[in-house]
Amino acid sequence: MIGWLVDGAAICNQVPLCRSSFGPYARAMVRICKEESFHQRQGYELLMRMMEGTKAQRAMVQDAVDRWWWPSLMMFGPPDADSPNTAQSMAWRIKRDTNDDLRQKFVDMTVPQAERLGVTLPDPELVWNEERGHHDFGEPDWVEFEQVVSGSGPKNAERIERRRAAHEKGAWVREAAAAYARKHAQEATS
């Protein structure tokens, strides 16, 4: 699911950056987008295979879609009206598309893929708008977005605990490196 939805959202966000006004950044984004495209295609292909599998496999895919749809839409950042950086990034031509425009492109691109997969996107407001030529869709939970961005997300405490535990378990490596450095510093002064 991460490959299809999350990397798909990343690609939508990053491809316009390949034409950024800042050359080194734009050149790096070309390589990044190629790698992300591989992940997105691989993720979609894996989901296609799972959807051809058992009822339990199809249910797993649908469950993952239900969990990752809204976070994928949040990846584009807050709505343009609430985005503190969009106007400046557009003025400097770092960004070519606003958060809302990118989110719309992603939804319009992803809905047909979801239909081909045979999954239902968990948005009761998702519908094709013939007049606009785009899909209408609901708003992500921006309160949840702000909580995650501010470090108060549902998995933040777990991530911090894992980071702390990994740091503690790696103490011996830092201590050995420091002892090695001290020994060689002493040898160099002797």
Backbone as CSV, one residue per row, in Angstrom:
resi,resn,N_x,N_y,N_z,CA_x,CA_y,CA_z,C_x,C_y,C_z
1,MET,0.820,-1.186,0.000,0.000,0.000,0.000,0.869,1.256,0.000
2,ILE,1.959,1.182,0.760,2.859,2.335,0.815,3.375,2.651,-0.583
3,GLY,3.773,1.611,-1.318,4.291,1.824,-2.663,3.271,2.492,-3.564
4,TRP,2.041,1.999,-3.539,1.029,2.533,-4.448,0.566,3.921,-4.024
5,LEU,0.041,4.049,-2.813,-0.546,5.332,-2.410,0.491,6.359,-1.959
6,VAL,1.339,5.990,-1.032,2.270,6.970,-0.464,3.319,7.389,-1.498
7,ASP,3.908,6.410,-2.189,4.872,6.787,-3.217,4.186,7.466,-4.394
8,GLY,2.941,7.072,-4.673,2.178,7.760,-5.713,1.961,9.224,-5.368
9,ALA,1.636,9.496,-4.113,1.475,10.886,-3.662,2.814,11.617,-3.729
10,ALA,3.879,10.936,-3.344,5.207,11.558,-3.396,5.567,11.937,-4.828
11,ILE,5.256,11.053,-5.767,5.556,11.345,-7.170,4.781,12.574,-7.646
12,CYS,3.493,12.616,-7.315,2.684,13.789,-7.707,3.287,15.069,-7.142
13,ASN,3.791,14.973,-5.942,4.385,16.132,-5.274,5.744,16.488,-5.867
14,GLN,6.504,15.486,-6.283,7.896,15.701,-6.661,8.130,15.959,-8.141
15,VAL,7.301,15.410,-9.012,7.526,15.601,-10.444,7.550,17.084,-10.818
16,PRO,6.608,17.903,-10.327,6.699,19.329,-10.681,7.983,19.993,-10.164
17,LEU,8.579,19.439,-9.119,9.806,20.008,-8.578,10.996,19.774,-9.500
18,CYS,10.840,18.844,-10.446,11.906,18.605,-11.428,12.091,19.820,-12.331
19,ARG,11.115,20.718,-12.335,11.207,21.944,-13.130,11.359,23.165,-12.217
20,SER,11.860,22.929,-11.027,12.070,23.998,-10.055,13.060,25.030,-10.604
21,SER,12.974,26.233,-10.081,13.904,27.283,-10.500,15.310,27.052,-9.936
22,PHE,15.441,26.196,-8.946,16.742,25.920,-8.336,17.318,24.660,-8.974
23,GLY,18.263,24.832,-9.871,18.801,23.760,-10.705,19.273,22.516,-9.976
24,PRO,20.153,22.632,-8.963,20.632,21.413,-8.288,19.494,20.606,-7.672
25,TYR,18.523,21.306,-7.120,17.366,20.641,-6.520,16.563,19.930,-7.601
26,ALA,16.330,20.610,-8.714,15.553,20.031,-9.810,16.241,18.791,-10.369
27,ARG,17.554,18.847,-10.545,18.282,17.693,-11.084,18.217,16.499,-10.127
28,ALA,18.323,16.761,-8.846,18.228,15.673,-7.866,16.826,15.058,-7.876
29,MET,15.815,15.889,-8.057,14.444,15.390,-8.048,14.178,14.439,-9.207
30,VAL,14.848,14.626,-10.335,14.664,13.721,-11.474,15.036,12.299,-11.057
31,ARG,16.175,12.147,-10.406,16.611,10.813,-9.966,15.674,10.259,-8.888
32,ILE,15.267,11.107,-7.980,14.361,10.671,-6.911,13.045,10.192,-7.505
33,CYS,12.513,10.926,-8.474,11.234,10.552,-9.087,11.330,9.225,-9.832
34,LYS,12.453,8.957,-10.449,12.621,7.672,-11.128,12.541,6.525,-10.125
35,GLU,13.190,6.694,-8.987,13.143,5.644,-7.967,11.737,5.511,-7.384
36,GLU,11.094,6.630,-7.083,9.737,6.589,-6.540,8.778,5.930,-7.528
37,SER,8.978,6.177,-8.817,8.114,5.568,-9.833,8.239,4.050,-9.811
38,PHE,9.456,3.570,-9.618,9.654,2.125,-9.509,8.875,1.586,-8.314
39,HIS,8.988,2.245,-7.171,8.285,1.785,-5.967,6.776,1.800,-6.179
40,GLN,6.279,2.853,-6.825,4.838,2.966,-7.037,4.346,1.848,-7.950
41,ARG,5.049,1.593,-9.036,4.644,0.517,-9.960,4.723,-0.850,-9.284
42,GLN,5.796,-1.052,-8.509,5.945,-2.320,-7.802,4.812,-2.501,-6.787
43,GLY,4.502,-1.451,-6.044,3.427,-1.530,-5.062,2.087,-1.833,-5.702
44,TYR,1.807,-1.178,-6.818,0.537,-1.409,-7.515,0.471,-2.844,-8.031
45,GLU,1.567,-3.310,-8.609,1.608,-4.681,-9.127,1.385,-5.701,-8.006
46,LEU,2.000,-5.489,-6.864,1.795,-6.396,-5.728,0.335,-6.418,-5.286
47,LEU,-0.276,-5.243,-5.255,-1.686,-5.177,-4.867,-2.577,-5.880,-5.893
48,MET,-2.243,-5.738,-7.175,-3.009,-6.442,-8.220,-2.953,-7.948,-7.976
49,ARG,-1.771,-8.459,-7.647,-1.632,-9.901,-7.392,-2.434,-10.311,-6.156
50,MET,-2.381,-9.484,-5.127,-3.151,-9.820,-3.911,-4.650,-9.797,-4.187
51,MET,-5.096,-8.875,-5.028,-6.529,-8.791,-5.337,-6.991,-9.969,-6.195
52,GLU,-6.058,-10.696,-6.797,-6.379,-11.916,-7.530,-6.349,-13.133,-6.610
53,GLY,-5.980,-12.908,-5.347,-5.809,-14.005,-4.395,-7.078,-14.357,-3.644
54,THR,-6.884,-14.758,-2.414,-7.993,-15.233,-1.585,-8.829,-14.066,-1.069
55,LYS,-9.952,-14.413,-0.509,-10.835,-13.406,0.100,-10.104,-12.673,1.223
56,ALA,-9.294,-13.409,1.989,-8.534,-12.798,3.082,-7.497,-11.812,2.543
57,GLN,-6.863,-12.150,1.430,-5.881,-11.231,0.835,-6.562,-9.966,0.331
58,ARG,-7.700,-10.121,-0.304,-8.439,-8.944,-0.787,-8.876,-8.063,0.382
59,ALA,-9.273,-8.697,1.469,-9.685,-7.934,2.658,-8.496,-7.174,3.251
60,MET,-7.307,-7.796,3.206,-6.108,-7.112,3.697,-5.813,-5.868,2.866
61,VAL,-5.958,-5.981,1.552,-5.712,-4.829,0.679,-6.720,-3.731,0.992
62,GLN,-7.994,-4.087,1.102,-9.009,-3.069,1.383,-8.764,-2.406,2.732
63,ASP,-8.375,-3.192,3.727,-8.076,-2.628,5.044,-6.929,-1.624,4.952
64,ALA,-5.903,-1.969,4.188,-4.764,-1.063,4.034,-5.180,0.209,3.294
65,VAL,-6.028,0.078,2.274,-6.536,1.269,1.576,-7.288,2.151,2.562
66,ASP,-8.117,1.536,3.384,-8.896,2.307,4.360,-7.987,3.078,5.321
67,ARG,-6.851,2.487,5.690,-5.937,3.131,6.627,-5.055,4.187,5.975
68,TRP,-4.685,3.997,4.709,-3.680,4.867,4.091,-4.231,5.922,3.137
69,TRP,-5.519,5.877,2.807,-6.061,6.854,1.867,-5.921,8.283,2.394
70,TRP,-6.430,8.520,3.586,-6.409,9.893,4.112,-4.990,10.389,4.396
71,PRO,-4.112,9.576,5.007,-2.732,10.060,5.168,-2.061,10.375,3.828
72,SER,-2.416,9.643,2.770,-1.845,9.940,1.452,-2.285,11.319,0.970
73,LEU,-3.539,11.663,1.212,-4.016,12.996,0.817,-3.372,14.093,1.661
74,MET,-3.038,13.764,2.895,-2.389,14.741,3.775,-0.947,15.023,3.355
75,MET,-0.348,14.109,2.595,1.056,14.278,2.205,1.306,15.535,1.381
76,PHE,0.260,16.102,0.815,0.440,17.303,0.002,0.479,18.564,0.851
77,GLY,0.280,18.397,2.147,0.298,19.540,3.046,-1.088,20.095,3.258
78,PRO,-1.178,21.118,4.078,-2.482,21.685,4.417,-3.148,22.339,3.200
79,PRO,-4.440,22.617,3.294,-5.115,23.329,2.202,-4.388,24.643,1.920
80,ASP,-4.461,25.085,0.685,-3.743,26.299,0.282,-4.043,27.478,1.200
81,ALA,-5.291,27.616,1.612,-5.665,28.743,2.467,-4.960,28.701,3.817
82,ASP,-4.538,27.514,4.249,-3.903,27.349,5.559,-2.402,27.065,5.466
83,SER,-1.858,27.049,4.264,-0.459,26.680,4.080,0.452,27.890,4.281
84,PRO,1.364,27.820,5.246,2.245,28.961,5.487,3.348,29.121,4.443
85,ASN,3.605,28.083,3.627,4.752,28.123,2.720,4.405,28.150,1.236
86,THR,3.175,27.819,0.886,2.838,27.687,-0.525,3.066,28.971,-1.305
87,ALA,2.592,30.098,-0.796,2.700,31.365,-1.543,4.166,31.700,-1.844
88,GLN,5.028,31.571,-0.848,6.440,31.884,-1.053,7.093,30.895,-2.012
89,SER,6.785,29.621,-1.848,7.359,28.609,-2.738,6.907,28.815,-4.178
90,MET,5.680,29.249,-4.367,5.181,29.535,-5.720,5.857,30.789,-6.272
91,ALA,6.007,31.813,-5.435,6.633,33.066,-5.884,8.080,32.829,-6.293
92,TRP,8.779,31.986,-5.581,10.179,31.690,-5.898,10.305,30.625,-6.987
93,ARG,9.185,30.110,-7.446,9.110,29.089,-8.480,9.786,27.784,-8.061
94,ILE,9.810,27.535,-6.759,10.265,26.240,-6.267,9.151,25.230,-6.527
95,LYS,7.934,25.646,-6.220,6.760,24.828,-6.504,6.053,25.396,-7.724
96,ARG,5.538,24.508,-8.555,4.784,24.933,-9.728,3.288,24.747,-9.526
97,ASP,2.922,23.926,-8.550,1.521,23.618,-8.267,1.263,23.775,-6.780
98,THR,0.072,24.199,-6.442,-0.279,24.359,-5.030,-0.609,23.002,-4.413
99,ASN,-0.694,22.970,-3.100,-1.051,21.737,-2.392,-2.397,21.207,-2.880
100,ASP,-3.377,22.103,-3.008,-4.713,21.674,-3.425,-4.711,21.158,-4.859
101,ASP,-3.948,21.803,-5.753,-3.866,21.331,-7.142,-3.221,19.955,-7.212
102,LEU,-2.157,19.759,-6.441,-1.476,18.465,-6.425,-2.379,17.374,-5.851
103,ARG,-3.099,17.703,-4.790,-4.009,16.737,-4.180,-5.085,16.324,-5.200
104,GLN,-5.602,17.301,-5.948,-6.622,17.005,-6.962,-6.059,16.097,-8.050
105,LYS,-4.846,16.378,-8.512,-4.212,15.518,-9.526,-4.070,14.090,-9.010
106,PHE,-3.659,13.976,-7.754,-3.466,12.651,-7.166,-4.793,11.894,-7.103
107,VAL,-5.844,12.551,-6.642,-7.153,11.886,-6.566,-7.599,11.461,-7.960
108,ASP,-7.510,12.369,-8.927,-7.949,12.045,-10.289,-7.137,10.896,-10.889
109,MET,-5.866,10.798,-10.538,-5.007,9.727,-11.037,-5.306,8.407,-10.319
110,THR,-5.598,8.471,-9.035,-5.699,7.269,-8.211,-7.061,6.586,-8.304
111,VAL,-8.124,7.335,-8.505,-9.457,6.729,-8.554,-9.553,5.641,-9.632
112,PRO,-9.118,5.894,-10.865,-9.192,4.819,-11.858,-8.312,3.613,-11.498
113,GLN,-7.182,3.861,-10.861,-6.319,2.753,-10.427,-7.038,1.918,-9.372
114,ALA,-7.709,2.585,-8.438,-8.458,1.865,-7.397,-9.572,1.034,-8.024
115,GLU,-10.224,1.595,-9.035,-11.281,0.844,-9.716,-10.720,-0.396,-10.384
116,ARG,-9.557,-0.268,-11.034,-8.922,-1.430,-11.675,-8.506,-2.470,-10.636
117,LEU,-8.041,-1.983,-9.483,-7.674,-2.919,-8.416,-8.896,-3.627,-7.845
118,GLY,-10.025,-2.939,-7.855,-11.229,-3.502,-7.246,-11.370,-3.141,-5.779
119,VAL,-10.770,-2.015,-5.376,-10.895,-1.549,-3.996,-11.780,-0.310,-3.965
120,THR,-12.319,-0.044,-2.796,-13.163,1.120,-2.589,-12.386,2.132,-1.766
121,LEU,-12.284,3.337,-2.272,-11.616,4.397,-1.510,-12.574,4.878,-0.426
122,PRO,-12.094,5.028,0.804,-12.968,5.279,1.958,-13.416,6.738,2.090
123,ASP,-14.006,7.265,1.045,-14.462,8.648,1.061,-15.877,8.696,0.509
124,PRO,-16.868,8.873,1.379,-18.258,8.896,0.893,-18.552,10.097,-0.022
125,GLU,-17.693,11.110,0.000,-17.907,12.286,-0.843,-17.221,12.174,-2.200
126,LEU,-16.511,11.076,-2.433,-15.767,10.897,-3.682,-16.735,10.610,-4.822
127,VAL,-16.765,11.526,-5.797,-17.657,11.381,-6.942,-17.085,12.189,-8.108
128,TRP,-17.318,11.691,-9.322,-16.868,12.407,-10.511,-17.763,13.621,-10.724
129,ASN,-17.153,14.775,-10.932,-17.875,16.016,-11.189,-17.702,16.337,-12.666
130,GLU,-18.723,16.037,-13.446,-18.664,16.218,-14.901,-18.392,17.670,-15.274
131,GLU,-19.004,18.578,-14.550,-18.859,20.006,-14.849,-17.412,20.477,-14.676
132,ARG,-16.770,20.037,-13.593,-15.380,20.433,-13.332,-14.370,19.579,-14.086
133,GLY,-14.783,18.378,-14.458,-13.846,17.460,-15.102,-12.850,16.874,-14.120
134,HIS,-13.225,16.816,-12.862,-12.390,16.278,-11.781,-13.284,15.556,-10.784
135,HIS,-12.639,14.802,-9.915,-13.372,14.164,-8.827,-13.552,15.155,-7.681
136,ASP,-14.731,15.167,-7.106,-14.938,15.853,-5.839,-14.586,14.848,-4.753
137,PHE,-14.048,15.322,-3.641,-13.672,14.412,-2.559,-13.755,15.147,-1.233
138,GLY,-13.785,14.386,-0.162,-13.892,14.953,1.175,-12.577,15.534,1.663
139,GLU,-12.665,16.214,2.772,-11.486,16.824,3.396,-10.828,15.834,4.349
140,PRO,-9.527,15.720,4.273,-8.820,14.933,5.296,-9.027,15.559,6.681
141,ASP,-8.744,14.811,7.696,-8.854,15.304,9.069,-7.624,16.164,9.363
142,TRP,-7.773,17.473,9.174,-6.627,18.374,9.336,-6.210,18.530,10.790
143,VAL,-7.093,18.232,11.722,-6.708,18.229,13.143,-5.712,17.096,13.376
144,GLU,-6.012,15.929,12.820,-5.083,14.794,12.932,-3.751,15.139,12.267
145,PHE,-3.802,15.773,11.103,-2.592,16.191,10.401,-1.733,17.073,11.301
146,GLU,-2.334,18.077,11.913,-1.590,18.989,12.792,-1.002,18.245,13.984
147,GLN,-1.740,17.279,14.515,-1.226,16.491,15.635,0.004,15.694,15.216
148,VAL,-0.061,15.065,14.045,1.057,14.264,13.558,2.265,15.156,13.307
149,VAL,2.049,16.275,12.619,3.148,17.179,12.286,3.782,17.769,13.547
150,SER,2.979,17.988,14.580,3.508,18.585,15.810,4.098,17.547,16.759
151,GLY,4.095,16.269,16.357,4.696,15.231,17.189,3.730,14.573,18.148
152,SER,2.439,14.781,17.957,1.442,14.183,18.842,0.572,13.172,18.109
153,GLY,1.103,12.583,17.049,0.337,11.616,16.264,0.117,10.317,17.009
154,PRO,-0.731,9.449,16.440,-1.100,8.213,17.133,0.069,7.252,17.355
155,LYS,1.115,7.335,16.568,2.260,6.433,16.711,3.515,7.153,17.198
156,ASN,3.408,8.427,17.532,4.596,9.194,17.888,5.298,8.653,19.134
157,ALA,4.550,8.357,20.176,5.168,7.847,21.410,5.907,6.533,21.140
158,GLU,5.312,5.679,20.297,5.949,4.412,19.950,7.246,4.654,19.176
159,ARG,7.234,5.602,18.228,8.436,5.926,17.455,9.537,6.473,18.367
160,ILE,9.169,7.340,19.288,10.156,7.923,20.198,10.754,6.838,21.087
161,GLU,9.922,5.932,21.572,10.417,4.852,22.424,11.382,3.945,21.647
162,ARG,11.054,3.630,20.411,11.954,2.809,19.589,13.271,3.533,19.346
163,ARG,13.206,4.820,19.091,14.422,5.616,18.855,15.283,5.642,20.116
164,ARG,14.657,5.847,21.281,15.376,5.866,22.545,16.028,4.518,22.810
165,ALA,15.277,3.433,22.583,15.809,2.086,22.822,16.982,1.794,21.881
166,ALA,16.849,2.180,20.621,17.942,1.963,19.663,19.172,2.762,20.069
167,HIS,18.957,3.982,20.548,20.079,4.804,20.996,20.786,4.148,22.183
168,GLU,20.008,3.651,23.142,20.600,2.982,24.304,21.346,1.708,23.899
169,LYS,20.762,0.932,23.003,21.403,-0.317,22.572,22.681,-0.045,21.782
170,GLY,22.788,1.124,21.190,23.978,1.466,20.424,25.043,2.177,21.237
171,ALA,24.826,2.324,22.535,25.788,3.037,23.385,27.169,2.385,23.335
172,TRP,27.229,1.072,23.295,28.514,0.384,23.287,29.329,0.740,22.041
173,VAL,28.648,0.970,20.912,29.375,1.324,19.687,29.991,2.714,19.852
174,ARG,29.223,3.650,20.379,29.751,5.007,20.590,30.902,4.994,21.596
175,GLU,30.756,4.187,22.653,31.814,4.094,23.660,33.085,3.482,23.065
176,ALA,32.931,2.442,22.257,34.098,1.798,21.628,34.779,2.765,20.660
177,ALA,33.989,3.511,19.905,34.571,4.473,18.958,35.326,5.564,19.705
178,ALA,34.757,6.030,20.825,35.430,7.070,21.613,36.734,6.523,22.206
179,ALA,36.709,5.285,22.713,37.920,4.678,23.273,38.983,4.505,22.194
180,TYR,38.576,4.087,21.017,39.507,3.941,19.894,40.136,5.290,19.536
181,ALA,39.308,6.319,19.475,39.809,7.658,19.137,40.785,8.153,20.211
182,ARG,40.467,7.918,21.495,41.372,8.336,22.578,42.708,7.613,22.469
183,LYS,42.644,6.302,22.228,43.869,5.500,22.135,44.758,6.017,21.003
184,HIS,44.169,6.272,19.830,44.972,6.732,18.709,45.432,8.167,18.878
185,ALA,44.687,8.955,19.616,45.135,10.338,19.902,46.338,10.295,20.837
186,GLN,46.307,9.386,21.820,47.433,9.242,22.741,48.666,8.738,21.999
187,GLU,48.482,7.782,21.109,49.608,7.229,20.340,50.217,8.297,19.444
188,ALA,49.374,9.155,18.910,49.874,10.204,18.012,50.673,11.250,18.769
189,THR,50.379,11.456,20.038,51.116,12.448,20.829,52.327,11.845,21.509
190,SER,52.456,10.510,21.517,53.604,9.876,22.175,54.807,9.800,21.288
